[in-house]
Tab-separated table of C-alpha atoms in Angstrom:
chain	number	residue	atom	x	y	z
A	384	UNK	CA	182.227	-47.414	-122.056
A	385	UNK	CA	181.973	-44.904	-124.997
A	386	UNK	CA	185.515	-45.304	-127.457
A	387	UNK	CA	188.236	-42.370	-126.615
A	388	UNK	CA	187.844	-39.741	-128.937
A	389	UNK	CA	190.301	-38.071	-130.630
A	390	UNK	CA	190.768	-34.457	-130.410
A	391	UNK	CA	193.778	-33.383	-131.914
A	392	UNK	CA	192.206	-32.801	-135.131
A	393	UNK	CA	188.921	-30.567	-133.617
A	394	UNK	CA	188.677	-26.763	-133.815
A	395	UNK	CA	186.863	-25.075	-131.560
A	396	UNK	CA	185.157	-21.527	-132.804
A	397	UNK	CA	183.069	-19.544	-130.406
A	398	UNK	CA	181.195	-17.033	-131.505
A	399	UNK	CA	179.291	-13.785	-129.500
A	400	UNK	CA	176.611	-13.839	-131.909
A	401	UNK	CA	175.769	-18.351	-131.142
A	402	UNK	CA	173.111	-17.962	-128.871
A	403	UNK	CA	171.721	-21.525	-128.657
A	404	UNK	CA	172.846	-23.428	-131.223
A	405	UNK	CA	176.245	-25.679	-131.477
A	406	UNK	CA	176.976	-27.120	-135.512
A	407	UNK	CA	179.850	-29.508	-136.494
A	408	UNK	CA	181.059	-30.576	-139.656
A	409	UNK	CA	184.339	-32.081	-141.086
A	410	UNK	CA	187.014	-29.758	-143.054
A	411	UNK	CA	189.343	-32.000	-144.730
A	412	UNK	CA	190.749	-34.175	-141.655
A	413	UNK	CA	189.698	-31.633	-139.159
A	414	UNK	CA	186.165	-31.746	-137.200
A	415	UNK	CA	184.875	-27.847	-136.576
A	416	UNK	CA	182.550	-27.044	-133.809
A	417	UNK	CA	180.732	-24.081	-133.474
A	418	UNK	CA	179.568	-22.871	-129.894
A	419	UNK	CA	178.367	-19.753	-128.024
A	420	UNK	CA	181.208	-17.612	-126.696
A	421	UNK	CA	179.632	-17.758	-123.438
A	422	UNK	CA	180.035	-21.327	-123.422
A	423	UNK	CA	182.460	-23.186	-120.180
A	424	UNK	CA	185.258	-24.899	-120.410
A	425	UNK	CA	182.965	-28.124	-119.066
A	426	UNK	CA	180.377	-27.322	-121.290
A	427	UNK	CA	182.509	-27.160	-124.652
A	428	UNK	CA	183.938	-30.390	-123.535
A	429	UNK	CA	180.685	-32.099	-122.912
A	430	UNK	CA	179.462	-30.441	-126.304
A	431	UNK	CA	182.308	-31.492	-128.381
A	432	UNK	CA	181.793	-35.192	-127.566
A	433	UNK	CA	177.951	-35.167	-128.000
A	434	UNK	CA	179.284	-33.855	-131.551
A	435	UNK	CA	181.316	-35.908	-132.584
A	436	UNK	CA	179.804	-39.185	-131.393
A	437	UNK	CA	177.123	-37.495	-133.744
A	438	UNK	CA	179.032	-37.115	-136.631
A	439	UNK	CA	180.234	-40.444	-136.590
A	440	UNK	CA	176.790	-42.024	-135.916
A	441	UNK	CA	175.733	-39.894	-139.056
A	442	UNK	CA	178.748	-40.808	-141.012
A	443	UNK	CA	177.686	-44.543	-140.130
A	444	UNK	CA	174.318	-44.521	-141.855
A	445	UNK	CA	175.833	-43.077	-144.730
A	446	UNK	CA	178.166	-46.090	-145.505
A	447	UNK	CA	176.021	-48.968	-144.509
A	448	UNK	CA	176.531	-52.211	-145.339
A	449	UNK	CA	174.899	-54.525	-148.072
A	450	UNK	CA	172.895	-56.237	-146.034
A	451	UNK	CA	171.929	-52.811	-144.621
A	452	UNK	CA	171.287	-51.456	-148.095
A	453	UNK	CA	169.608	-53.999	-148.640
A	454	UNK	CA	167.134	-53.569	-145.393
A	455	UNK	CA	166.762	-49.986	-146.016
A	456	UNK	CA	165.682	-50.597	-149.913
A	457	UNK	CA	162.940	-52.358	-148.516
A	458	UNK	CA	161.680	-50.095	-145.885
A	459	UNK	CA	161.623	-47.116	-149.193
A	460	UNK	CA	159.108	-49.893	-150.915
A	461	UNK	CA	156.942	-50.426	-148.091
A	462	UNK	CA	157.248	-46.681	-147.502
A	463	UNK	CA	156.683	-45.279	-150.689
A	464	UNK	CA	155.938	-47.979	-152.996
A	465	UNK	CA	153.040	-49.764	-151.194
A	466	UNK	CA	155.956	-52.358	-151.159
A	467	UNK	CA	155.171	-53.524	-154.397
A	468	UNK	CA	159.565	-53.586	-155.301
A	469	UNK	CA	160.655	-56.621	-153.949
A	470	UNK	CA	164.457	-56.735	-155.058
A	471	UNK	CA	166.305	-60.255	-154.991
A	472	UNK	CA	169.383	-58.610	-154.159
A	473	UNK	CA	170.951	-54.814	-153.440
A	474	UNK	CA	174.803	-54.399	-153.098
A	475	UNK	CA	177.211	-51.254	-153.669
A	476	UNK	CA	178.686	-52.097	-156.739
A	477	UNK	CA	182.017	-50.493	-158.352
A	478	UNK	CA	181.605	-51.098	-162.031
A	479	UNK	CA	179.100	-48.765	-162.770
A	480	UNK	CA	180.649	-45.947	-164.914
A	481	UNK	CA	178.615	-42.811	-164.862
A	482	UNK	CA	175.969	-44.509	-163.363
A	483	UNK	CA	174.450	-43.607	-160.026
A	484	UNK	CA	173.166	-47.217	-159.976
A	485	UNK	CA	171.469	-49.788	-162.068
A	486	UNK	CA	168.564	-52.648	-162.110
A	487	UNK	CA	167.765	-55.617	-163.901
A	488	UNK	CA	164.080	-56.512	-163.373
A	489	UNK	CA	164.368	-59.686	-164.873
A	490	UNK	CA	166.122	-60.902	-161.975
A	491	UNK	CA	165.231	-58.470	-159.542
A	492	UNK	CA	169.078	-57.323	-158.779
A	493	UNK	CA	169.604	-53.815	-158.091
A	494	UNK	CA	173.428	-52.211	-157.781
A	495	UNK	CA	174.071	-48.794	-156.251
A	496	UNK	CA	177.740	-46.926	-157.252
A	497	UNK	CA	180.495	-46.423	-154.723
A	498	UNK	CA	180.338	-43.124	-155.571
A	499	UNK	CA	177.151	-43.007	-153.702
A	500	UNK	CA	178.447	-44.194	-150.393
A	501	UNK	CA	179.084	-41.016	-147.847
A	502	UNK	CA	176.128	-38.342	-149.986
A	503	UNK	CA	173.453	-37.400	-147.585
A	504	UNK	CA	170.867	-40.086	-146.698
A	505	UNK	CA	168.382	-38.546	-148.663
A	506	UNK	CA	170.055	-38.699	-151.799
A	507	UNK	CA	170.632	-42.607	-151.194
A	508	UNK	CA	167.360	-42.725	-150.628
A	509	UNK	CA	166.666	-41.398	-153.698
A	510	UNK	CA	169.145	-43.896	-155.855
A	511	UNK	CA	167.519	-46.645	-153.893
A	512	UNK	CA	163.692	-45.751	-154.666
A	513	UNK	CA	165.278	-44.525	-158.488
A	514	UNK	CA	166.361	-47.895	-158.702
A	515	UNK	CA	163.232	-49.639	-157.224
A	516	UNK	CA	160.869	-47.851	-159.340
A	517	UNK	CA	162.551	-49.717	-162.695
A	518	UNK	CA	161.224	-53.170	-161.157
A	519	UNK	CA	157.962	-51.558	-161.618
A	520	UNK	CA	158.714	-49.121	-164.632
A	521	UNK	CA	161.723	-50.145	-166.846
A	522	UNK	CA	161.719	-46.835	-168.739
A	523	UNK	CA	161.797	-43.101	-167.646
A	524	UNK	CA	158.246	-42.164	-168.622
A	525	UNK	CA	155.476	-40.600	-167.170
A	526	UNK	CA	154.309	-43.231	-165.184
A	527	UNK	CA	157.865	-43.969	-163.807
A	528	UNK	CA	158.082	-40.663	-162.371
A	529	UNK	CA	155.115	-40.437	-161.281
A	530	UNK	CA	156.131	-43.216	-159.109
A	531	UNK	CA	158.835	-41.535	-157.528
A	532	UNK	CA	156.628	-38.102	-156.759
A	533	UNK	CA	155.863	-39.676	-153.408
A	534	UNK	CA	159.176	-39.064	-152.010
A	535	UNK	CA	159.484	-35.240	-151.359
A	536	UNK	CA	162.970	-35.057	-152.104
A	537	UNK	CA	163.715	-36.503	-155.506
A	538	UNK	CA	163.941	-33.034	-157.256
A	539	UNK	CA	166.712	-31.741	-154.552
A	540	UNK	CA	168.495	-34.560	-154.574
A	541	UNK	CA	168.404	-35.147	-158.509
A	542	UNK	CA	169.889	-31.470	-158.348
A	543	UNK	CA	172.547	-32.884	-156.219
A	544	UNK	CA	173.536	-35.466	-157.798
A	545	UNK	CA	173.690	-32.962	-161.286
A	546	UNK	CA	175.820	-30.577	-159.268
A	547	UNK	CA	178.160	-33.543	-158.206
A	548	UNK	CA	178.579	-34.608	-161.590
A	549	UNK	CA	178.929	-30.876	-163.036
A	550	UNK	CA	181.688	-30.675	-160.440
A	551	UNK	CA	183.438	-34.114	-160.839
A	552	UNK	CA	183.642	-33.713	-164.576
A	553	UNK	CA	185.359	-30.195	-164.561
A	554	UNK	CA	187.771	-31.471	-161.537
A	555	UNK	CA	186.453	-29.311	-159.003
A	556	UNK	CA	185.659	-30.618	-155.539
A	557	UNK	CA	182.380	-31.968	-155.420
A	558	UNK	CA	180.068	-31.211	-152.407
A	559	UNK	CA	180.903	-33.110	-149.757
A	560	UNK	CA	176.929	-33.384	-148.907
A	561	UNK	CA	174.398	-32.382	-146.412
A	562	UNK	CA	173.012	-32.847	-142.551
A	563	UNK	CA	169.264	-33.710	-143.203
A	564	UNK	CA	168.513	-30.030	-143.236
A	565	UNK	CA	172.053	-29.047	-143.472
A	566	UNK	CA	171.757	-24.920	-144.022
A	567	UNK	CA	175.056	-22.741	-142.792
A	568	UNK	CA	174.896	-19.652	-141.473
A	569	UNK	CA	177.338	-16.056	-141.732
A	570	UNK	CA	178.738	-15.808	-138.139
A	571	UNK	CA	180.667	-13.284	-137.100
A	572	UNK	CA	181.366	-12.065	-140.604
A	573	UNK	CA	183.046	-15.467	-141.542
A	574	UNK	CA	182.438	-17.491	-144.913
A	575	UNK	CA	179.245	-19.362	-144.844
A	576	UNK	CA	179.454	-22.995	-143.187
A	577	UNK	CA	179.088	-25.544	-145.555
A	578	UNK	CA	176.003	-27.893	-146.248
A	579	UNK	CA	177.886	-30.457	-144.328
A	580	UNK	CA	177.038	-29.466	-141.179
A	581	UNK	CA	175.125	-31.160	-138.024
A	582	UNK	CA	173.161	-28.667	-136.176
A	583	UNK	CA	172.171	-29.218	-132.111
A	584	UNK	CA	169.866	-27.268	-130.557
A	585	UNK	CA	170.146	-26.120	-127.229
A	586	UNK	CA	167.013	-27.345	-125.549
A	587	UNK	CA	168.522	-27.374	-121.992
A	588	UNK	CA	171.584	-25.966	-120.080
A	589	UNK	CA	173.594	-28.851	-118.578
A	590	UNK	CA	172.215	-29.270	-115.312
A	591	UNK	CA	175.637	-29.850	-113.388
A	592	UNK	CA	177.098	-25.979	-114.865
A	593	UNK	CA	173.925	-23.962	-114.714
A	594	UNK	CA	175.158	-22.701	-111.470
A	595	UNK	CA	178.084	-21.137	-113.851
A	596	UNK	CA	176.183	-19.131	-115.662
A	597	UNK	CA	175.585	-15.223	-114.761
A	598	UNK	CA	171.681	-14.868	-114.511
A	599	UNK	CA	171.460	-12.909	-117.519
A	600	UNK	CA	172.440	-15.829	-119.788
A	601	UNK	CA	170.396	-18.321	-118.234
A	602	UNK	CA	167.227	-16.394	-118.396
A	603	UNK	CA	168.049	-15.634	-122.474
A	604	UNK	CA	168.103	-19.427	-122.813
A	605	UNK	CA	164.923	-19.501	-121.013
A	606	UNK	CA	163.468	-16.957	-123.186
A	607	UNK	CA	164.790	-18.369	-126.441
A	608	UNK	CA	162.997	-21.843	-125.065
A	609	UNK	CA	159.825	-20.505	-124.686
A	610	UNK	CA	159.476	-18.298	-128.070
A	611	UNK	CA	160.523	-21.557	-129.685
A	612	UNK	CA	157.040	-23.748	-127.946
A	613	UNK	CA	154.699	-20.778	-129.303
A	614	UNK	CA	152.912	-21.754	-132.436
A	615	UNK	CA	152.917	-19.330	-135.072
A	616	UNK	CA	149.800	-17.084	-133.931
A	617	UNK	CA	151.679	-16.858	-130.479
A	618	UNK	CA	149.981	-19.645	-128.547
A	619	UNK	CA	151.282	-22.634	-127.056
C-alpha cells in the first residue's frame, strides 16, 4: 500500500499548447504539475501521483544517508577512478565553512558540507569524485584535474556550485537545483519553469481512459510516438 499523499499543497496548470509531456517541481511548499489541457479528470489524478511519488523518490537520493554516501563514493571510484580511491570513511559533515567538502589522505576520511545535501545528484557526484581525486592528487594541478575529466559533468556542475555561492554571498536565493536534465520551457506565455523540474514523457495513454479520448487526440499521441522511434535520417 503506497503512503496517502497529500494534495492540498499541489497546483494543477493545464496548458493547450502540453501535448505529451507532464513536469513537476516544488515552489516554496507547493508541488506544480504541468499537464495537457486535454487531459481527464482520471488521468490528472493518476498523473499527479506518478509525480509526486517521483519527486519524492528524487528528493530521496538527494539526501542520502552516510552509509549511502558512503556506498555511492565508491561506485564514482570504481566508475571513474578505476577504483583506485578507497576512502576509510565519508559522512556529511557541518563544520566545513566555505567548503563544499574536504579530505585527509593520510587517513583516508573524506567530509562532504550540509550545504550539499538536496543539489542535483550530479553535482554530489561531483563533490564526491572532487573529494576522491585528493586521495590520489592532494593538490589542484594538472594531473588532479585531469583525473576528474572522466566525469562529463564537472565543468556544469563547478558552474553550479560558483553560481550558488555568487548567490548565497549577495543574499539572493540560490538555485534550488536541477532534474538530471532539468530544462523549462515558455508555456502559454508564462515565466520559464525553473531548473527544478521532473519531466515525464508520455509514452502511452492510460489504457483504462483511452476510450475518453476524441479520436483526434489519440491519433496525435500516436503520431508524436512514432516521430519520436525515427532516428535522425528518418528510419527506425
Amino acid at each position: 500500500m503506497q503512503p496517502t499523499q497529500d494534495l492540498s499543497q499541489v497546483e494543477i496548470r493545464r496548458s493547450r499548447k502540453r501535448v505529451r509531456t507532464v513536469t513537476a517541481w516544488r515552489e516554496g511548499d507547493r508541488t506544480i504539475v504541468a499537464i495537457p489541457a486535454r487531459f481527464t479528470r482520471a488521468q490528472e489524478r493518476e498523473w499527479v501521483r506518478r509525480m509526486l511519488t517521483r519527486l519524492a523518490t528524487q528528493e530521496r537520493r538527494r539526501r542520502p544517508s552516510d552509509d549511502e554516501l558512503m556506498s555511492r563514493a565508491t561506485e564514482l571510484s570504481t566508475r571513474y577512478l578505476g577504483g583506485r580511491a578507497r576512502p576509510t570513511t565519508v559522512r556529511w559533515s557541518t563544520n566545513q565553512g566555505r567548503r563544499w567538502g574536504s579530505c585527509t589522505p593520510s587517513d583516508g576520511t573524506i567530509r562532504i558540507s550540509d550545504r550539499v545535501r538536496g543539489m542535483p545528484r550530479w553535482v554530489l557526484d561531483y563533490v564526491l569524485l572532487h573529494e576522491l581525486a585528493h586521495l590520489l592528487h592532494a593538490g589542484h594541478g594538472p594531473e588532479f584535474w585531469a583525473v576528474l575529466e572522466a566525469y562529463p559533468r564537472t565543468q556544469r556542475a563547478r558552474g553550479f556550485l560558483e553560481g550558488y555561492a555568487y548567490a548565497a554571498e549577495r543574499g539572493q536565493e540560490a538555485p534550488a537545483g536541477g532534474a538530471e536534465d532539468g530544462v523549462g520551457d515558455v508555456d502559454g506565455g508564462a515565466l520559464a519553469e525553473p531548473d527544478d523540474v521532473l519531466d515525464d514523457v508520455l509514452d502511452d495513454v492510460l489504457a483504462d481512459e483511452v476510450d475518453e479520448l476524441d479520436e483526434v487526440q489519440v491519433v496525435e499521441v500516436a503520431e508524436d510516438l512514432e516521430l519520436d522511434d525515427l532516428g535522425d535520417d528518418g528510419r527506425r
